[in-house]
Amino acid sequence: MSLLFSEYRIKDLAFRNRVVMPPMCQYMSDSTGVVKDWHLMHYGARAAGGVGLIIVEATAVEERGRLSSRDLGLYADNHVPGMKRLVEFARSQGAVMAVQLGHGGRKSWGNELIAPSSMRFSNDYEVPMEMSTGDIQQVVNAFGAAARRAREADFDMVEIHAAHGYLIHEFLSPLTNQRTDTYGGSAKNRRRLLLEILEAVKGEWLPERPILVRLSAVDYEEAGLSLADTIATAKALKHAGVDVIDVSSGGLVPNRPQAGPGYQVPMAETVKHEADIPTIAVGLITQPEQAEEVLFNRRADLVALGRELLRNPHWPLYAAHKLKTEISWPTAYERSRL
C-alpha cells in the first residue's frame, strides 16, 4: 500500500488516507451565512470521492469578519443545523470533517473593518479601525463561541485560520502590526492574540478532538515574517496544545510570489522537523506520485490538494489506481472501478 493511502491517526481520530481537501471559499451562501445545497453537494462529492480529511472553507466567527457577502458563518446558533447536516453526510462517506474558523480583519467584506493597526490592505479596501483591547477580547470570545457551535455541529476537528493576511496573521506580522501595547512590538506580543484565541477555542472544544492552525510561513517581504518566525510560532502552538500545523504562505500584502509545483512543501518540511509537529503540505500538488514523494521523504504528514480537487472530486480513486493500491469505492460507482 502506498503511504498516501495508509491510515493516519491524531489522538483518537483515524483518517482513511493522507489526502486532505484544504479550505477553499465557495461564495455560495447568502447574507445569512448558512449552508446551502451547493455545500452539501460540493463537500459530499469529495467525501464520496475518497478524501481522507475535508476542511470546510473559511467560516466567519463574526459577521463583520466575513471575507465576502456569501461566505459561511458560525457566528450565530442558526448556522449549526446546516453544518451538522453537512458533517453527518460527509462522515457517512468516510471523511473526517474539520472546519476553518477565521476573521478577515482588514481584508473583510463591508465597511466595518478592524485590524491591529490602521493600515489598509490596498487602495481597493477601506482603512480599518485600530482595535482596542475591548475589540480584541470581543474577537477572542467570538472564536470561542464559534468553536462551541462547531462542537455542536459535531465536527471532528477545528482549524484556526492564522494565514493569508487575515486578522490573526495581521497581528503576527510586523508589516501590519504597529501596536505599542502588549499585542505589538516583540514576536511574543504579536503572537499573543493567536494564543488567546487558541485558549478560547480549547475551552469550548473537546480535548480528544484535534486542533489545527493554518499559518502563512513567509510574507515574501524582507521586513515580514520569515520561516524562522513561523518555526518559533509553531513551537509555541505545540506547547499550547495544537496538534497539526497547516503550512501555507503569503496573502498579507498584495504581492504575487512565484508559484510552481509543490512550492510550499519545503516550508511544511522545515516546520515539521524544526518544530517537531505534524504538518500539512499544500501548494500546486496535483499528481499522485508527487504526493507520495512528500510522504515518503517525510516532508509532511498529510498532503492537501486544492485546485486539483476542485477539478476532480474523485481524485483519490484515480490516485489509488495509479499507485497500485486497492481502496473501497462508493457502492453506486463500483461498476466503473478502474
CSV table of C-alpha atoms in Angstrom, one decimal:
chain,number,residue,atom,x,y,z
A,1,MET,CA,0.0,0.0,0.0
A,2,SER,CA,1.2,3.5,-0.8
A,3,LEU,CA,1.9,5.9,2.0
A,4,LEU,CA,-0.7,8.3,0.6
A,5,PHE,CA,-3.4,5.7,1.3
A,6,SER,CA,-2.1,4.5,4.6
A,7,GLU,CA,-4.1,5.2,7.7
A,8,TYR,CA,-3.1,8.2,9.8
A,9,ARG,CA,-4.0,8.9,13.4
A,10,ILE,CA,-4.2,12.1,15.5
A,11,LYS,CA,-5.3,11.5,19.1
A,12,ASP,CA,-8.2,9.0,18.8
A,13,LEU,CA,-9.1,10.1,15.3
A,14,ALA,CA,-8.3,7.8,12.4
A,15,PHE,CA,-8.1,9.1,8.7
A,16,ARG,CA,-8.5,6.5,6.0
A,17,ASN,CA,-5.7,8.1,4.0
A,18,ARG,CA,-3.4,11.2,3.9
A,19,VAL,CA,-5.4,13.1,1.3
A,20,VAL,CA,-6.7,16.5,2.5
A,21,MET,CA,-9.1,18.9,0.9
A,22,PRO,CA,-7.9,22.3,2.2
A,23,PRO,CA,-10.4,25.1,3.0
A,24,MET,CA,-11.4,26.9,-0.2
A,25,CYS,CA,-14.1,29.6,-0.2
A,26,GLN,CA,-17.1,28.8,-2.3
A,27,TYR,CA,-19.0,32.1,-2.1
A,28,MET,CA,-22.2,30.1,-2.4
A,29,SER,CA,-24.1,31.1,0.8
A,30,ASP,CA,-26.0,34.4,1.1
A,31,SER,CA,-26.3,37.2,3.5
A,32,THR,CA,-27.3,34.8,6.3
A,33,GLY,CA,-24.1,32.7,6.1
A,34,VAL,CA,-25.9,29.4,6.3
A,35,VAL,CA,-25.1,26.1,4.5
A,36,LYS,CA,-26.8,25.7,1.1
A,37,ASP,CA,-27.4,22.7,-1.2
A,38,TRP,CA,-24.2,23.7,-3.0
A,39,HIS,CA,-22.2,23.0,0.1
A,40,LEU,CA,-23.8,19.6,0.6
A,41,MET,CA,-23.1,18.6,-3.0
A,42,HIS,CA,-19.6,20.1,-3.0
A,43,TYR,CA,-18.2,18.6,0.2
A,44,GLY,CA,-20.3,15.4,-0.2
A,45,ALA,CA,-18.8,14.7,-3.6
A,46,ARG,CA,-15.2,14.9,-2.2
A,47,ALA,CA,-16.1,12.7,0.7
A,48,ALA,CA,-17.6,10.1,-1.7
A,49,GLY,CA,-14.6,10.5,-3.9
A,50,GLY,CA,-12.3,9.2,-1.2
A,51,VAL,CA,-10.8,12.3,0.5
A,52,GLY,CA,-9.5,11.5,4.0
A,53,LEU,CA,-9.8,14.9,5.6
A,54,ILE,CA,-12.1,17.7,4.4
A,55,ILE,CA,-11.5,21.2,5.9
A,56,VAL,CA,-14.6,23.3,5.3
A,57,GLU,CA,-13.9,26.7,3.9
A,58,ALA,CA,-13.1,29.8,5.9
A,59,THR,CA,-16.1,30.3,8.2
A,60,ALA,CA,-16.6,33.6,9.9
A,61,VAL,CA,-16.6,33.9,13.7
A,62,GLU,CA,-18.1,37.4,13.4
A,63,GLU,CA,-20.4,38.9,10.8
A,64,ARG,CA,-18.0,41.8,10.3
A,65,GLY,CA,-15.2,39.3,9.7
A,66,ARG,CA,-16.7,37.6,6.7
A,67,LEU,CA,-14.5,37.6,3.6
A,68,SER,CA,-17.4,38.2,1.3
A,69,SER,CA,-21.2,38.7,1.5
A,70,ARG,CA,-21.6,35.0,0.6
A,71,ASP,CA,-19.3,33.2,3.0
A,72,LEU,CA,-20.3,30.7,5.6
A,73,GLY,CA,-20.5,31.6,9.2
A,74,LEU,CA,-20.6,30.1,12.7
A,75,TYR,CA,-21.3,33.4,14.4
A,76,ALA,CA,-24.9,32.6,15.2
A,77,ASP,CA,-26.7,29.5,16.5
A,78,ASN,CA,-28.9,29.2,13.4
A,79,HIS,CA,-25.7,28.2,11.5
A,80,VAL,CA,-25.4,24.9,13.4
A,81,PRO,CA,-28.1,22.8,11.8
A,82,GLY,CA,-26.8,23.1,8.3
A,83,MET,CA,-23.3,22.5,9.3
A,84,LYS,CA,-24.4,19.4,11.3
A,85,ARG,CA,-26.2,18.0,8.2
A,86,LEU,CA,-23.1,18.6,6.2
A,87,VAL,CA,-20.9,16.8,8.7
A,88,GLU,CA,-23.2,13.9,9.0
A,89,PHE,CA,-23.4,13.2,5.3
A,90,ALA,CA,-19.7,13.6,4.6
A,91,ARG,CA,-18.7,11.4,7.5
A,92,SER,CA,-21.2,8.7,6.3
A,93,GLN,CA,-19.0,8.6,3.2
A,94,GLY,CA,-15.8,8.0,5.2
A,95,ALA,CA,-14.3,11.5,5.5
A,96,VAL,CA,-13.0,13.2,8.7
A,97,MET,CA,-14.6,16.6,8.9
A,98,ALA,CA,-12.9,19.9,10.1
A,99,VAL,CA,-14.0,23.5,9.8
A,100,GLN,CA,-11.7,26.5,9.5
A,101,LEU,CA,-12.6,29.4,11.8
A,102,GLY,CA,-11.5,32.8,10.7
A,103,HIS,CA,-11.8,36.5,10.8
A,104,GLY,CA,-10.9,38.6,7.7
A,105,GLY,CA,-9.7,41.7,9.6
A,106,ARG,CA,-8.7,44.4,7.2
A,107,LYS,CA,-9.5,42.1,4.3
A,108,SER,CA,-13.1,41.5,5.3
A,109,TRP,CA,-16.1,42.4,3.2
A,110,GLY,CA,-18.1,45.5,4.2
A,111,ASN,CA,-17.3,48.8,5.8
A,112,GLU,CA,-16.6,47.9,9.5
A,113,LEU,CA,-13.0,46.8,9.1
A,114,ILE,CA,-10.9,46.1,12.1
A,115,ALA,CA,-7.1,45.4,12.3
A,116,PRO,CA,-4.2,45.6,14.7
A,117,SER,CA,-3.2,48.9,13.2
A,118,SER,CA,-5.0,51.4,11.0
A,119,MET,CA,-3.3,50.3,7.7
A,120,ARG,CA,-5.4,49.2,4.7
A,121,PHE,CA,-4.6,46.2,2.5
A,122,SER,CA,-4.7,48.1,-0.8
A,123,ASN,CA,-6.5,51.0,-2.4
A,124,ASP,CA,-9.5,48.8,-3.1
A,125,TYR,CA,-10.1,48.5,0.7
A,126,GLU,CA,-11.2,50.9,3.3
A,127,VAL,CA,-8.8,52.0,6.1
A,128,PRO,CA,-9.5,49.7,9.1
A,129,MET,CA,-10.1,50.8,12.6
A,130,GLU,CA,-7.3,50.0,15.0
A,131,MET,CA,-8.6,47.6,17.6
A,132,SER,CA,-8.9,48.5,21.2
A,133,THR,CA,-8.3,45.8,23.9
A,134,GLY,CA,-12.1,45.6,24.2
A,135,ASP,CA,-12.3,44.8,20.5
A,136,ILE,CA,-9.6,42.2,20.8
A,137,GLN,CA,-11.4,40.5,23.7
A,138,GLN,CA,-14.6,40.5,21.6
A,139,VAL,CA,-12.9,38.7,18.8
A,140,VAL,CA,-11.3,36.2,21.2
A,141,ASN,CA,-14.8,35.5,22.6
A,142,ALA,CA,-16.2,35.1,19.1
A,143,PHE,CA,-13.7,32.4,18.3
A,144,GLY,CA,-14.6,30.5,21.5
A,145,ALA,CA,-18.3,30.8,20.7
A,146,ALA,CA,-17.7,29.6,17.1
A,147,ALA,CA,-15.8,26.6,18.4
A,148,ARG,CA,-18.8,25.8,20.6
A,149,ARG,CA,-21.0,25.8,17.6
A,150,ALA,CA,-18.5,23.7,15.7
A,151,ARG,CA,-18.7,21.2,18.5
A,152,GLU,CA,-22.5,21.2,18.5
A,153,ALA,CA,-22.3,20.6,14.7
A,154,ASP,CA,-20.1,17.5,15.6
A,155,PHE,CA,-17.0,18.4,13.6
A,156,ASP,CA,-14.1,16.1,14.2
A,157,MET,CA,-11.5,18.9,14.1
A,158,VAL,CA,-11.3,22.6,14.1
A,159,GLU,CA,-8.7,24.8,12.4
A,160,ILE,CA,-7.8,28.3,13.4
A,161,HIS,CA,-7.1,30.5,10.4
A,162,ALA,CA,-3.9,32.5,11.1
A,163,ALA,CA,-2.7,32.8,7.5
A,164,HIS,CA,-3.3,34.7,4.2
A,165,GLY,CA,-3.3,38.2,5.5
A,166,TYR,CA,-6.5,37.9,7.6
A,167,LEU,CA,-6.9,39.2,11.2
A,168,ILE,CA,-4.6,36.8,13.2
A,169,HIS,CA,-1.9,36.9,10.5
A,170,GLU,CA,-2.1,40.7,10.6
A,171,PHE,CA,-1.3,40.6,14.3
A,172,LEU,CA,1.6,38.1,13.8
A,173,SER,CA,3.4,40.1,11.1
A,174,PRO,CA,5.5,43.2,11.9
A,175,LEU,CA,4.4,44.6,8.5
A,176,THR,CA,0.8,45.1,9.7
A,177,ASN,CA,1.2,45.2,13.4
A,178,GLN,CA,2.5,48.6,14.5
A,179,ARG,CA,1.0,48.5,18.0
A,180,THR,CA,2.9,49.6,21.1
A,181,ASP,CA,0.8,47.7,23.7
A,182,THR,CA,1.0,44.1,24.8
A,183,TYR,CA,-0.2,42.9,21.4
A,184,GLY,CA,2.5,44.6,19.4
A,185,GLY,CA,6.3,45.0,19.2
A,186,SER,CA,8.0,41.8,20.1
A,187,ALA,CA,7.3,38.4,18.4
A,188,LYS,CA,5.9,37.2,21.7
A,189,ASN,CA,3.5,40.1,21.9
A,190,ARG,CA,2.4,39.8,18.3
A,191,ARG,CA,1.7,36.1,19.0
A,192,ARG,CA,-0.5,36.9,22.0
A,193,LEU,CA,-3.8,37.2,20.1
A,194,LEU,CA,-3.3,33.8,18.4
A,195,LEU,CA,-2.6,32.1,21.7
A,196,GLU,CA,-5.5,33.8,23.5
A,197,ILE,CA,-7.8,32.6,20.7
A,198,LEU,CA,-6.4,29.1,21.0
A,199,GLU,CA,-7.2,29.1,24.7
A,200,ALA,CA,-10.7,30.3,24.0
A,201,VAL,CA,-11.2,27.5,21.4
A,202,LYS,CA,-9.8,24.9,23.7
A,203,GLY,CA,-12.2,26.0,26.4
A,204,GLU,CA,-15.2,25.1,24.1
A,205,TRP,CA,-13.7,22.2,22.2
A,206,LEU,CA,-13.5,18.5,23.2
A,207,PRO,CA,-10.0,17.6,24.5
A,208,GLU,CA,-10.0,14.3,22.5
A,209,ARG,CA,-10.6,16.1,19.2
A,210,PRO,CA,-7.6,17.7,17.4
A,211,ILE,CA,-7.0,21.4,16.8
A,212,LEU,CA,-5.1,22.7,13.7
A,213,VAL,CA,-3.7,26.1,12.9
A,214,ARG,CA,-3.1,27.4,9.4
A,215,LEU,CA,0.0,29.7,9.2
A,216,SER,CA,1.5,31.6,6.3
A,217,ALA,CA,5.1,30.6,6.7
A,218,VAL,CA,6.5,33.7,5.0
A,219,ASP,CA,5.3,37.1,3.9
A,220,TYR,CA,7.6,37.3,0.8
A,221,GLU,CA,8.7,40.7,2.1
A,222,GLU,CA,12.1,41.4,3.6
A,223,ALA,CA,10.7,43.0,6.8
A,224,GLY,CA,7.9,40.5,7.1
A,225,LEU,CA,7.5,37.1,8.7
A,226,SER,CA,10.4,34.7,8.0
A,227,LEU,CA,10.4,30.9,8.2
A,228,ALA,CA,12.3,31.2,11.4
A,229,ASP,CA,9.5,33.3,12.9
A,230,THR,CA,6.9,30.7,11.9
A,231,ILE,CA,9.0,27.9,13.4
A,232,ALA,CA,9.0,29.8,16.7
A,233,THR,CA,5.2,30.3,16.4
A,234,ALA,CA,4.7,26.6,15.7
A,235,LYS,CA,6.8,25.6,18.7
A,236,ALA,CA,4.6,27.9,20.9
A,237,LEU,CA,1.5,26.4,19.4
A,238,LYS,CA,2.6,22.9,20.0
A,239,HIS,CA,3.4,23.8,23.7
A,240,ALA,CA,-0.1,25.2,24.0
A,241,GLY,CA,-1.8,22.1,22.7
A,242,VAL,CA,-2.1,22.4,18.9
A,243,ASP,CA,-1.9,19.1,17.1
A,244,VAL,CA,-1.1,20.0,13.4
A,245,ILE,CA,0.2,23.0,11.5
A,246,ASP,CA,-1.3,23.6,8.1
A,247,VAL,CA,1.5,25.3,6.3
A,248,SER,CA,0.7,27.9,3.6
A,249,SER,CA,2.3,31.3,2.7
A,250,GLY,CA,1.7,34.8,1.6
A,251,GLY,CA,-1.5,36.8,1.4
A,252,LEU,CA,-0.6,39.6,3.8
A,253,VAL,CA,0.3,42.2,1.2
A,254,PRO,CA,-0.8,42.4,-2.4
A,255,ASN,CA,2.4,40.9,-3.9
A,256,ARG,CA,2.5,37.8,-6.2
A,257,PRO,CA,5.2,35.3,-5.2
A,258,GLN,CA,6.4,32.9,-7.9
A,259,ALA,CA,4.5,29.6,-7.6
A,260,GLY,CA,5.3,26.2,-9.0
A,261,PRO,CA,4.6,22.6,-8.3
A,262,GLY,CA,5.0,21.9,-4.6
A,263,TYR,CA,6.4,25.4,-4.0
A,264,GLN,CA,5.3,25.4,-0.3
A,265,VAL,CA,6.3,21.9,0.5
A,266,PRO,CA,9.8,22.8,1.8
A,267,MET,CA,8.2,25.2,4.3
A,268,ALA,CA,6.0,22.4,5.7
A,269,GLU,CA,9.0,20.1,5.8
A,270,THR,CA,11.1,22.7,7.8
A,271,VAL,CA,8.3,23.4,10.2
A,272,LYS,CA,7.7,19.7,10.7
A,273,HIS,CA,11.2,18.9,11.7
A,274,GLU,CA,12.3,22.1,13.4
A,275,ALA,CA,9.2,22.5,15.5
A,276,ASP,CA,8.7,18.7,15.8
A,277,ILE,CA,5.0,18.9,15.0
A,278,PRO,CA,2.9,17.2,12.3
A,279,THR,CA,2.3,19.3,9.2
A,280,ILE,CA,0.0,19.5,6.2
A,281,ALA,CA,1.8,20.4,2.9
A,282,VAL,CA,-0.1,22.2,0.2
A,283,GLY,CA,0.8,24.2,-2.9
A,284,LEU,CA,0.1,23.1,-6.5
A,285,ILE,CA,0.3,19.4,-5.7
A,286,THR,CA,-1.5,17.6,-8.5
A,287,GLN,CA,0.0,14.2,-9.2
A,288,PRO,CA,-0.3,11.0,-7.1
A,289,GLU,CA,3.5,10.4,-7.3
A,290,GLN,CA,4.1,14.0,-6.2
A,291,ALA,CA,2.0,13.5,-3.1
A,292,GLU,CA,3.6,10.1,-2.4
A,293,GLU,CA,7.1,11.7,-2.6
A,294,VAL,CA,6.2,14.2,0.1
A,295,LEU,CA,5.2,11.5,2.5
A,296,PHE,CA,8.0,9.0,1.5
A,297,ASN,CA,10.7,11.6,2.3
A,298,ARG,CA,9.0,12.7,5.5
A,299,ARG,CA,8.4,16.2,4.2
A,300,ALA,CA,4.9,16.4,5.7
A,301,ASP,CA,2.4,14.1,7.3
A,302,LEU,CA,-0.7,14.9,5.2
A,303,VAL,CA,-1.0,16.3,1.7
A,304,ALA,CA,-3.6,18.8,0.6
A,305,LEU,CA,-4.8,19.3,-3.0
A,306,GLY,CA,-6.8,22.5,-3.6
A,307,ARG,CA,-7.4,23.3,-7.3
A,308,GLU,CA,-6.9,19.6,-8.3
A,309,LEU,CA,-9.8,18.5,-6.0
A,310,LEU,CA,-12.0,21.3,-7.5
A,311,ARG,CA,-11.3,19.9,-10.9
A,312,ASN,CA,-11.7,16.3,-9.9
A,313,PRO,CA,-13.7,15.4,-6.8
A,314,HIS,CA,-12.8,11.7,-7.3
A,315,TRP,CA,-9.1,12.3,-7.5
A,316,PRO,CA,-8.3,9.8,-4.7
A,317,LEU,CA,-10.0,7.0,-6.7
A,318,TYR,CA,-7.7,7.7,-9.7
A,319,ALA,CA,-4.6,8.2,-7.5
A,320,ALA,CA,-5.1,4.9,-5.7
A,321,HIS,CA,-5.3,3.1,-9.1
A,322,LYS,CA,-2.1,4.9,-10.3
A,323,LEU,CA,-0.3,4.0,-7.1
A,324,LYS,CA,-1.5,0.4,-7.4
A,325,THR,CA,-3.4,0.5,-4.2
A,326,GLU,CA,-6.8,-1.1,-3.6
A,327,ILE,CA,-9.3,1.1,-1.8
A,328,SER,CA,-13.1,0.9,-1.4
A,329,TRP,CA,-15.3,2.7,-3.9
A,330,PRO,CA,-18.8,4.1,-3.3
A,331,THR,CA,-21.2,1.2,-3.9
A,332,ALA,CA,-23.0,3.2,-6.5
A,333,TYR,CA,-19.8,3.6,-8.5
A,334,GLU,CA,-18.5,0.0,-8.3
A,335,ARG,CA,-19.4,-0.8,-11.9
A,336,SER,CA,-16.9,1.9,-13.0
A,337,ARG,CA,-14.0,0.7,-10.8
A,338,LEU,CA,-10.6,1.2,-12.5
